[in-house]
Short mmCIF file of C-alpha atoms and ligand atoms in Angstrom, two decimals:
data_model
loop_
_atom_site.label_atom_id
_atom_site.label_comp_id
_atom_site.label_asym_id
_atom_site.label_seq_id
_atom_site.Cartn_x
_atom_site.Cartn_y
_atom_site.Cartn_z
CA UNK A 148 -0.25 -0.11 0.12
CA UNK A 149 1.86 3.04 -1.32
CA UNK A 150 0.81 6.87 0.02
CA UNK A 151 -0.04 8.04 -3.27
CA UNK A 152 -3.38 5.72 -3.41
CA UNK A 153 -4.16 7.46 0.09
CA UNK A 154 -4.06 10.54 -1.49
CA UNK A 155 -5.54 9.49 -5.10
CA UNK A 156 -8.71 9.22 -2.73
CA UNK A 157 -9.02 12.19 -1.63
CA UNK A 158 -7.19 14.61 -3.69
CA UNK A 159 -9.50 12.22 -7.00
CA UNK A 160 -12.62 12.83 -4.85
CA UNK A 161 -11.75 16.46 -4.16
CA UNK A 162 -10.72 17.54 -7.76
CA UNK A 163 -13.73 15.28 -8.97
CA UNK A 164 -16.32 17.31 -7.30
CA UNK A 165 -14.97 20.94 -8.37
CA UNK A 166 -15.83 19.19 -11.70
CA UNK A 167 -18.58 17.65 -11.20
CA UNK A 168 -20.50 20.49 -9.58
CA UNK A 169 -20.74 22.82 -12.84
CA UNK A 170 -22.81 20.32 -13.60
CA UNK A 171 -24.78 19.48 -10.76
CA UNK A 172 -28.11 19.30 -11.39
CA UNK A 173 -28.08 19.16 -15.25
CA UNK A 174 -30.19 16.03 -16.32
CA UNK A 175 -29.21 15.11 -19.37
CA UNK A 176 -24.90 16.14 -19.95
CA UNK A 177 -22.92 15.13 -23.24
CA UNK A 178 -19.66 13.65 -22.69
CA UNK A 179 -18.11 15.91 -24.84
CA UNK A 180 -19.09 19.24 -22.98
CA UNK A 181 -17.42 16.88 -19.79
CA UNK A 182 -14.28 16.87 -21.87
CA UNK A 183 -14.24 20.47 -23.20
CA UNK A 184 -14.41 21.56 -19.36
CA UNK A 185 -11.46 19.25 -18.88
CA UNK A 186 -9.66 20.39 -22.01
CA UNK A 187 -10.34 24.63 -20.81
CA UNK A 188 -8.35 24.12 -17.99
CA UNK A 189 -5.80 21.80 -19.44
CA UNK A 190 -5.09 24.63 -22.37
CA UNK A 191 -5.00 27.31 -19.44
CA UNK A 192 -2.47 25.71 -18.00
CA UNK A 193 -0.35 25.13 -21.02
CA UNK A 194 -0.67 28.76 -21.61
CA UNK A 195 0.44 29.61 -17.79
CA UNK A 196 3.18 27.33 -17.99
CA UNK A 197 4.09 29.11 -21.38
CA UNK A 198 3.48 32.53 -20.38
CA UNK A 199 3.56 32.48 -16.61
CA UNK A 200 0.33 34.05 -16.12
CA UNK A 201 -3.11 32.89 -15.64
CA UNK A 202 -5.28 33.34 -18.49
CA UNK A 203 -7.60 36.21 -17.72
CA UNK A 204 -10.63 34.13 -17.73
CA UNK A 205 -9.79 31.57 -16.01
CA UNK A 206 -11.22 30.95 -12.56
CA UNK A 207 -10.15 27.77 -9.87
CA UNK A 208 -13.03 25.72 -9.96
CA UNK A 209 -14.94 25.46 -5.82
CA UNK A 210 -15.45 22.60 -4.08
CA UNK A 211 -19.04 22.02 -2.62
CA UNK A 212 -20.48 20.53 0.06
CA UNK A 213 -18.95 17.64 -0.35
CA UNK A 214 -15.82 17.77 0.29
CA UNK A 215 -16.96 20.94 2.72
CA UNK A 216 -17.94 17.04 5.11
CA UNK A 217 -15.76 14.85 4.19
CA UNK A 218 -13.37 17.88 5.30
CA UNK A 219 -14.63 17.48 8.38
CA UNK A 220 -14.88 13.75 8.87
CA UNK A 221 -10.99 13.63 7.83
CA UNK A 222 -9.81 16.69 10.78
CA UNK A 223 -12.25 15.18 12.85
CA UNK A 224 -10.25 11.74 12.51
CA UNK A 225 -7.34 13.14 13.11
CA UNK A 226 -7.25 15.48 15.84
CA UNK A 227 -9.17 12.96 17.67
CA UNK A 228 -7.41 8.87 16.38
CA UNK A 229 -10.67 8.22 17.23
CA UNK A 230 -14.40 8.42 15.99
CA UNK A 231 -15.38 11.02 19.07
CA UNK A 232 -19.20 12.33 17.19
CA UNK A 233 -20.03 15.50 19.14
CA UNK A 234 -15.91 16.51 17.68
CA UNK A 235 -17.48 15.41 14.38
CA UNK A 236 -20.66 17.13 14.79
CA UNK A 237 -19.70 20.05 15.64
CA UNK A 238 -17.17 20.60 12.57
CA UNK A 239 -19.99 19.88 10.35
CA UNK A 240 -21.78 22.95 11.37
CA UNK A 241 -19.08 24.97 12.28
CA UNK A 242 -18.26 24.25 9.03
CA UNK A 243 -21.48 24.39 7.71
CA UNK A 244 -21.78 28.21 9.03
CA UNK A 245 -19.06 29.37 8.05
CA UNK A 246 -19.48 28.75 4.44
CA UNK A 247 -23.31 28.33 4.54
CA UNK A 248 -22.91 28.55 -0.14
CA UNK A 249 -21.62 25.07 -0.25
CA UNK A 250 -24.35 23.95 -2.34
CA UNK A 251 -25.97 21.80 0.77
CA UNK A 252 -28.96 19.62 -0.18
CA UNK A 253 -31.89 20.93 1.00
CA UNK A 254 -33.00 19.28 4.15
CA UNK A 255 -29.98 18.52 5.52
CA UNK A 256 -29.60 22.16 6.53
CA UNK A 257 -31.73 22.00 9.39
CA UNK A 258 -29.88 19.39 11.17
CA UNK A 259 -27.12 22.05 11.22
CA UNK A 260 -29.64 24.37 12.65
CA UNK A 261 -29.97 21.19 15.64
CA UNK A 262 -26.14 21.14 15.85
CA UNK A 263 -26.17 24.23 16.92
CA UNK A 264 -28.86 24.95 18.91
CA UNK A 265 -27.71 24.65 22.84
CA UNK A 266 -30.77 22.60 24.13
CA UNK A 267 -29.18 19.96 21.35
CA UNK A 268 -28.46 17.48 24.04
CA UNK A 269 -28.09 14.42 21.78
CA UNK A 270 -26.25 15.10 18.72
CA UNK A 271 -28.14 11.95 16.34
CA UNK A 272 -31.43 14.25 17.80
CA UNK A 273 -31.55 16.20 14.48
CA UNK A 274 -30.73 13.80 12.12
CA UNK A 275 -33.15 11.25 13.66
CA UNK A 276 -36.52 13.54 13.24
CA UNK A 277 -35.75 14.22 9.93
CA UNK A 278 -38.11 13.34 7.57
CA UNK A 279 -41.13 13.16 9.99
CA UNK A 280 -38.76 10.34 11.72
CA UNK A 281 -37.94 8.75 9.12
CA UNK A 282 -34.30 10.25 8.33
CA UNK A 283 -32.94 11.37 5.44
CA UNK A 284 -32.01 9.16 2.43
CA UNK A 285 -29.86 11.52 0.76
CA UNK A 286 -26.52 10.59 -0.81
CA UNK A 287 -25.09 13.21 1.59
CA UNK A 288 -23.56 10.24 3.94
CA UNK A 289 -21.65 8.77 1.13
CA UNK A 290 -20.57 11.11 -0.35
CA UNK A 291 -18.19 12.20 2.63
CA UNK A 292 -17.43 9.23 3.88
CA UNK A 293 -13.58 8.17 1.76
CA UNK A 294 -11.72 9.80 4.98
CA UNK A 295 -13.12 7.00 7.23
CA UNK A 296 -11.90 3.94 4.80
CA UNK A 297 -8.73 5.51 4.95
CA UNK A 298 -8.53 6.06 8.76
CA UNK A 299 -9.93 2.31 9.29
CA UNK A 300 -7.02 1.00 7.05
CA UNK A 301 -4.47 2.59 8.55
CA UNK A 302 -5.52 1.97 11.60
CA UNK A 303 -5.40 -2.11 10.47
CA UNK A 304 -9.75 -1.65 12.00
CA UNK A 305 -11.28 -2.41 8.96
CA UNK A 306 -13.88 -4.78 10.75
CA UNK A 307 -15.01 -2.11 11.63
CA UNK A 308 -15.44 0.23 9.25
CA UNK A 309 -19.25 -0.36 8.96
CA UNK A 310 -20.05 0.82 12.65
CA UNK A 311 -17.71 3.42 11.86
CA UNK A 312 -19.54 4.23 8.95
CA UNK A 313 -22.74 4.07 10.68
CA UNK A 314 -21.51 6.79 13.19
CA UNK A 315 -20.35 9.29 10.89
CA UNK A 316 -23.20 8.97 8.96
CA UNK A 317 -26.55 8.70 11.53
CA UNK A 318 -24.84 12.26 12.49
CA UNK A 319 -27.05 13.65 9.21
CA UNK A 320 -28.90 10.57 7.55
CA UNK A 321 -30.50 8.23 9.09
CA UNK A 322 -33.04 6.59 7.22
CA UNK A 323 -31.43 3.04 6.63
CA UNK A 324 -30.35 3.51 2.88
CA UNK A 325 -28.88 6.83 3.23
CA UNK A 326 -26.46 4.70 6.63
CA UNK A 327 -25.93 1.61 3.80
CA UNK A 328 -24.96 3.33 0.73
CA UNK A 329 -22.28 4.95 2.56
CA UNK A 330 -21.19 1.73 3.91
CA UNK A 331 -21.66 0.64 0.33
CA UNK A 332 -18.83 3.63 -0.94
CA UNK A 333 -16.67 2.88 2.30
CA UNK A 334 -16.40 -0.28 1.60
CA UNK A 335 -15.81 -0.17 -2.28
CA UNK A 336 -13.30 2.72 -1.49
CA UNK A 337 -11.33 -0.34 1.43
CA UNK A 338 -11.32 -2.80 -1.87
CA UNK A 339 -9.44 -0.61 -4.14
CA UNK A 340 -7.12 0.32 -1.27
CA UNK A 341 -7.04 -3.46 -0.16
CA UNK A 342 -5.42 -4.78 -4.08
CA UNK A 343 -2.00 -4.87 -4.54
CA UNK A 344 -1.92 -2.81 -7.55
CA UNK A 345 -4.22 -2.45 -10.61
CA UNK A 346 -2.39 -5.44 -12.30
CA UNK A 347 -4.59 -7.89 -10.17
CA UNK A 348 -8.06 -5.77 -10.23
CA UNK A 349 -10.72 -8.40 -11.69
CA UNK A 350 -14.31 -6.06 -11.99
CA UNK A 351 -16.00 -9.23 -11.05
CA UNK A 352 -14.29 -10.20 -8.44
CA UNK A 353 -14.65 -6.80 -6.79
CA UNK A 354 -18.08 -6.49 -7.59
CA UNK A 355 -18.76 -9.67 -5.96
CA UNK A 356 -16.86 -8.81 -2.81
CA UNK A 357 -19.08 -6.24 -2.42
CA UNK A 358 -22.47 -8.59 -2.55
CA UNK A 359 -20.91 -10.27 -0.42
CA UNK A 360 -20.30 -7.77 2.00
CA UNK A 361 -23.53 -6.19 1.55
CA UNK A 362 -25.50 -9.13 3.12
CA UNK A 363 -24.03 -8.48 6.13
CA UNK A 364 -25.50 -5.58 6.44
CA UNK A 365 -28.98 -5.91 4.35
CA UNK A 366 -31.42 -7.23 5.47
CA UNK A 367 -35.31 -7.68 5.87
CA UNK A 368 -34.81 -6.03 8.90
CA UNK A 369 -34.20 -2.97 7.12
CA UNK A 370 -37.92 -3.18 4.83
CA UNK A 371 -39.44 -1.42 6.77
CA UNK A 372 -37.69 1.89 6.42
CA UNK A 373 -36.77 1.06 3.03
CA UNK A 374 -39.60 4.08 1.64
CA UNK A 375 -38.30 6.50 -1.02
CA UNK A 376 -40.91 8.41 -3.40
CA UNK A 377 -38.86 9.32 -6.22
CA UNK A 378 -40.18 8.34 -9.22
CA UNK A 379 -37.07 6.25 -10.34
CA UNK A 380 -36.26 4.86 -7.38
CA UNK A 381 -40.09 3.03 -8.09
CA UNK A 382 -39.60 2.30 -11.13
CA UNK A 383 -36.96 0.46 -9.41
CA UNK A 384 -39.48 -0.66 -7.10
CA UNK A 385 -37.30 -0.64 -4.02
CA UNK A 386 -40.11 0.35 -1.84
CA UNK A 387 -40.78 -3.23 -1.46
CA UNK A 388 -37.61 -4.62 -1.87
CA UNK A 389 -35.35 -6.18 0.93
CA UNK A 390 -32.06 -5.96 -0.41
CA UNK A 391 -32.04 -2.93 -2.27
CA UNK A 392 -28.35 -2.14 -2.55
CA UNK A 393 -27.94 -5.81 -3.38
CA UNK A 394 -29.91 -5.34 -6.50
CA UNK A 395 -28.40 -2.68 -7.94
CA UNK A 396 -25.31 -4.52 -7.92
CA UNK A 397 -26.59 -7.41 -9.13
CA UNK A 398 -28.11 -5.00 -11.79
CA UNK A 399 -24.82 -3.15 -12.19
CA UNK A 400 -23.18 -7.15 -12.63
CA UNK A 401 -24.61 -7.16 -16.38
CA UNK A 402 -24.51 -3.78 -17.02
CA UNK A 403 -20.78 -2.93 -16.52
CA UNK A 404 -20.31 -5.51 -19.24
CA UNK A 405 -22.46 -4.22 -21.94
CA UNK A 406 -20.85 -3.96 -25.51
CA UNK A 407 -22.42 -0.50 -25.55
CA UNK A 408 -23.53 1.40 -22.69
CA UNK A 409 -26.56 3.97 -23.27
CA UNK A 410 -26.36 6.96 -20.12
CA UNK A 411 -30.36 6.26 -20.06
CA UNK A 412 -30.11 3.24 -19.80
CA UNK A 413 -27.78 3.62 -16.35
CA UNK A 414 -30.21 6.56 -15.43
CA UNK A 415 -33.38 4.71 -15.82
CA UNK A 416 -31.69 1.40 -14.26
CA UNK A 417 -29.61 2.82 -11.51
CA UNK A 418 -30.30 6.19 -10.95
CA UNK A 419 -28.40 9.52 -10.80
CA UNK A 420 -30.03 11.80 -8.21
CA UNK A 421 -29.35 12.79 -4.97
CA UNK A 422 -30.94 9.84 -3.38
CA UNK A 423 -28.07 7.37 -2.28
CA UNK A 424 -29.64 4.17 -3.63
CA UNK A 425 -29.91 6.15 -7.15
CA UNK A 426 -26.22 7.13 -7.30
CA UNK A 427 -23.82 4.92 -4.75
CA UNK A 428 -24.13 2.32 -7.37
CA UNK A 429 -23.86 4.47 -9.84
CA UNK A 430 -20.30 5.87 -8.99
CA UNK A 431 -19.83 2.39 -8.37
CA UNK A 432 -20.68 1.81 -11.87
CA UNK A 433 -18.61 4.76 -13.21
CA UNK A 434 -15.50 3.45 -11.54
CA UNK A 435 -16.41 -0.40 -13.00
CA UNK A 436 -17.53 0.45 -16.59
CA UNK A 437 -14.05 2.60 -16.91
CA UNK A 438 -11.93 0.19 -15.58
CA UNK A 439 -12.85 -2.65 -17.51
CA UNK A 440 -14.15 -0.65 -21.36
CA UNK A 441 -12.10 2.03 -23.05
CA UNK A 442 -15.22 4.68 -22.41
CA UNK A 443 -15.86 6.07 -26.80
CA UNK A 444 -14.83 9.56 -26.76
CA UNK A 445 -12.66 8.85 -23.65
CA UNK A 446 -9.51 7.30 -25.78
CA UNK A 447 -6.30 7.97 -24.52
CA UNK A 448 -7.23 9.47 -21.52
CA UNK A 449 -5.98 7.16 -18.43
CA UNK A 450 -8.76 5.22 -15.83
CA UNK A 451 -9.21 7.88 -12.90
CA UNK A 452 -9.67 10.22 -15.56
CA UNK A 453 -12.54 8.46 -18.06
CA UNK A 454 -14.29 7.20 -13.95
CA UNK A 455 -14.29 11.09 -13.78
CA UNK A 456 -15.21 12.27 -17.08
CA UNK A 457 -17.68 9.32 -17.57
CA UNK A 458 -19.31 9.57 -13.99
CA UNK A 459 -20.09 13.01 -15.16
CA UNK A 460 -21.60 12.50 -18.17
CA UNK A 461 -24.41 10.81 -16.84
CA UNK A 462 -26.08 13.91 -15.18
CA UNK A 463 -28.19 14.72 -12.35
CA UNK A 464 -26.27 14.74 -9.42
CA UNK A 465 -22.56 15.07 -11.22
CA UNK A 466 -20.37 16.00 -8.45
CA UNK A 467 -21.73 13.82 -5.93
CA UNK A 468 -21.97 10.35 -8.13
CA UNK A 469 -17.92 11.66 -9.38
CA UNK A 470 -16.21 12.29 -6.06
CA UNK A 471 -17.56 8.85 -4.87
CA UNK A 472 -16.16 7.21 -8.13
CA UNK A 473 -12.97 9.35 -7.67
CA UNK A 474 -12.09 7.99 -4.15
CA UNK A 475 -12.58 4.16 -5.20
CA UNK A 476 -10.84 5.08 -8.50
CA UNK A 477 -8.15 7.37 -6.73
CA UNK A 478 -7.63 4.31 -3.64
CA UNK A 479 -6.92 2.11 -6.67
CA UNK A 480 -4.91 3.67 -9.20
CA UNK A 481 -2.88 6.53 -6.78
CA UNK A 482 -2.51 9.95 -7.25
CA UNK A 483 -0.53 9.96 -10.42
CA UNK A 484 -2.82 9.99 -12.98
CA UNK A 485 -4.92 12.85 -11.53
CA UNK A 486 -3.82 15.67 -14.18
CA UNK A 487 -1.72 18.27 -13.06
CA UNK A 488 -4.20 20.60 -14.60
CA UNK A 489 -7.03 19.85 -12.28
CA UNK A 490 -5.24 19.60 -9.61
CA UNK A 491 -4.16 23.31 -9.80
CA UNK A 492 -7.48 24.22 -10.85
CA UNK A 493 -9.57 22.71 -8.37
CA UNK A 494 -10.18 23.95 -4.58
CA UNK A 495 -8.96 21.57 -1.66
CA UNK A 496 -6.42 19.85 -3.13
CA UNK A 497 -3.63 20.76 -1.26
CA UNK A 498 -5.63 20.13 2.27
CA UNK A 499 -6.60 16.66 0.49
CA UNK A 500 -3.38 15.80 -0.20
CA UNK A 501 -1.76 16.89 3.59
CA UNK A 502 -4.99 15.23 5.38
CA UNK A 503 -4.45 11.85 3.46
CA UNK A 504 -0.87 12.39 5.02
CA UNK A 505 -2.11 12.54 8.09
CA UNK A 506 -4.11 9.37 8.12
CA UNK A 507 -1.56 7.37 6.32
CA UNK A 508 0.55 8.27 8.64
CA UNK A 509 -1.84 7.16 11.40
CA UNK A 510 -0.69 3.93 13.40
CA UNK A 511 -1.62 0.39 12.79
CA UNK A 512 -4.29 -0.71 15.77
P1 8NA B 769 -30.70 16.17 2.09
O1 8NA B 769 -30.78 14.97 3.66
O2 8NA B 769 -31.17 17.22 2.30
O3 8NA B 769 -30.45 15.00 1.20
C1 8NA B 769 -31.50 14.87 -0.11
C2 8NA B 769 -32.93 15.13 -0.47
O4 8NA B 769 -33.36 13.85 -0.63
C3 8NA B 769 -34.18 16.29 0.45
O5 8NA B 769 -33.89 17.49 0.08
C4 8NA B 769 -35.14 15.58 0.15
O6 8NA B 769 -35.41 16.25 -1.30
C5 8NA B 769 -34.64 14.18 -0.65
N1 8NA B 769 -34.82 13.18 0.84
C6 8NA B 769 -34.09 12.32 1.65
N2 8NA B 769 -34.49 11.90 2.66
C7 8NA B 769 -36.15 11.60 2.15
C8 8NA B 769 -37.33 10.98 2.93
N3 8NA B 769 -37.32 10.75 3.79
N4 8NA B 769 -38.86 11.94 2.18
C9 8NA B 769 -38.01 12.84 1.43
N5 8NA B 769 -37.06 13.15 0.48
C10 8NA B 769 -35.87 12.63 1.26
O7 8NA B 769 -29.08 16.34 2.04
P2 8NA B 769 -27.84 15.56 1.69
O8 8NA B 769 -27.18 15.81 2.10
O9 8NA B 769 -28.61 13.82 1.22
O10 8NA B 769 -27.56 15.66 0.11
C11 8NA B 769 -26.35 15.74 -1.14
C12 8NA B 769 -26.49 15.94 -2.44
O11 8NA B 769 -27.24 17.55 -2.13
C13 8NA B 769 -26.18 16.41 -2.80
O12 8NA B 769 -26.10 16.06 -4.10
C14 8NA B 769 -24.93 17.96 -2.52
O13 8NA B 769 -24.01 17.73 -3.82
C15 8NA B 769 -26.37 18.14 -2.15
N6 8NA B 769 -26.83 19.17 -4.00
C16 8NA B 769 -27.38 18.63 -4.92
C17 8NA B 769 -28.23 19.69 -6.02
C18 8NA B 769 -27.57 18.18 -6.53
O14 8NA B 769 -28.84 19.28 -7.99
N7 8NA B 769 -27.90 17.27 -7.49
C19 8NA B 769 -28.17 20.39 -6.28
C20 8NA B 769 -27.63 21.15 -4.72
C21 8NA B 769 -27.35 20.94 -3.51
MG1 MG B 770 -22.05 18.60 -4.29
MG1 MG B 771 -33.52 3.86 10.44
MG1 MG B 772 -24.51 16.81 -5.90
#
């Protein structure tokens, strides 16, 4: 295991959030427009290198809520060297009040208000009462979870990853779909880190291992909590599916091998919305698809670049799907695959590198 892969995961997540945010909420995104936005960064960086100045129209890309919250997860784990719910909750709320314009989900803001309220004694209470007590099933838990995978890996505590992720996620998202989505994303990052090298990667094995692990997570008991109302979710008949994440992963098994894969099919069968069930599996599919196929239109781009550009091209919650896919991809391919121009123009890359280094240096317990 190299430091490069810790950095790849966190830096990868940051650049994908920044680049994906340019398309967030747009339902249909063309791959050529995504490619163009990346090429712009690369061209401008080239001009800047040649002339020593930044082209006048080049602004850096800001990170969004995904990264803002991931930084709090990493900072808290680094400072406390274990999971401290009070400390992490305080960081989430402080960060939100410092910069509320990072593009947070519409309802999670109520949780931050609750956490800020001095009358709140239990930091888990504000999230628990969201949506009439059913809790948020948004992807806000999964989008920020990669540092937890790195932490557990460095501590040699991967057997406790699920509990750690559940504790971190339930601070804002208590619906079983929100929690299990974060667990799946964390498992995927862990799975990447665990591979000896890119050469031994096998998509089928990777996916089967995730399915096996999710069998220990999704149980019949979860059924009562499973009631998402988005139209995509209805189409996937998740309301009455006992193991919705496993069902999604089984669909991916077939889709990832298709000769040509229409984005419309991915959106209809897997989803690209702000729900965890409609976006975490999508991120995993983007990673796997780019790993095993050359994405048409992205030939010549490395695997990390293909993962991110393809993930964004799926549209919908682009920053979040891309950041989750990139955290998995970066943990396998390493930071060397992340273009210098992307790193240069995206806000928060240096901090992500520092945090990855800190997590890497934590001693195994
Ligand atoms: P959240 O907890 O507010 O959930 C996001 C949304 O999911 C809510 O606003 C609801 O519409 C819906 N939702 C979640 N749980 C339930 C439920 N039990 N019943 C009914 N509706 C529910 O916030 P979050 O932190 O999960 O959100 C993360 C996403 O929001 C990320 O994509 C992030 O980047 C941000 N965001 C997304 C967009 C976009 O257009 N895709 C725009 C701005 C911000
Ligand atoms: Mg965002
Ligand atoms: Mg619940
Ligand atoms: Mg988003």
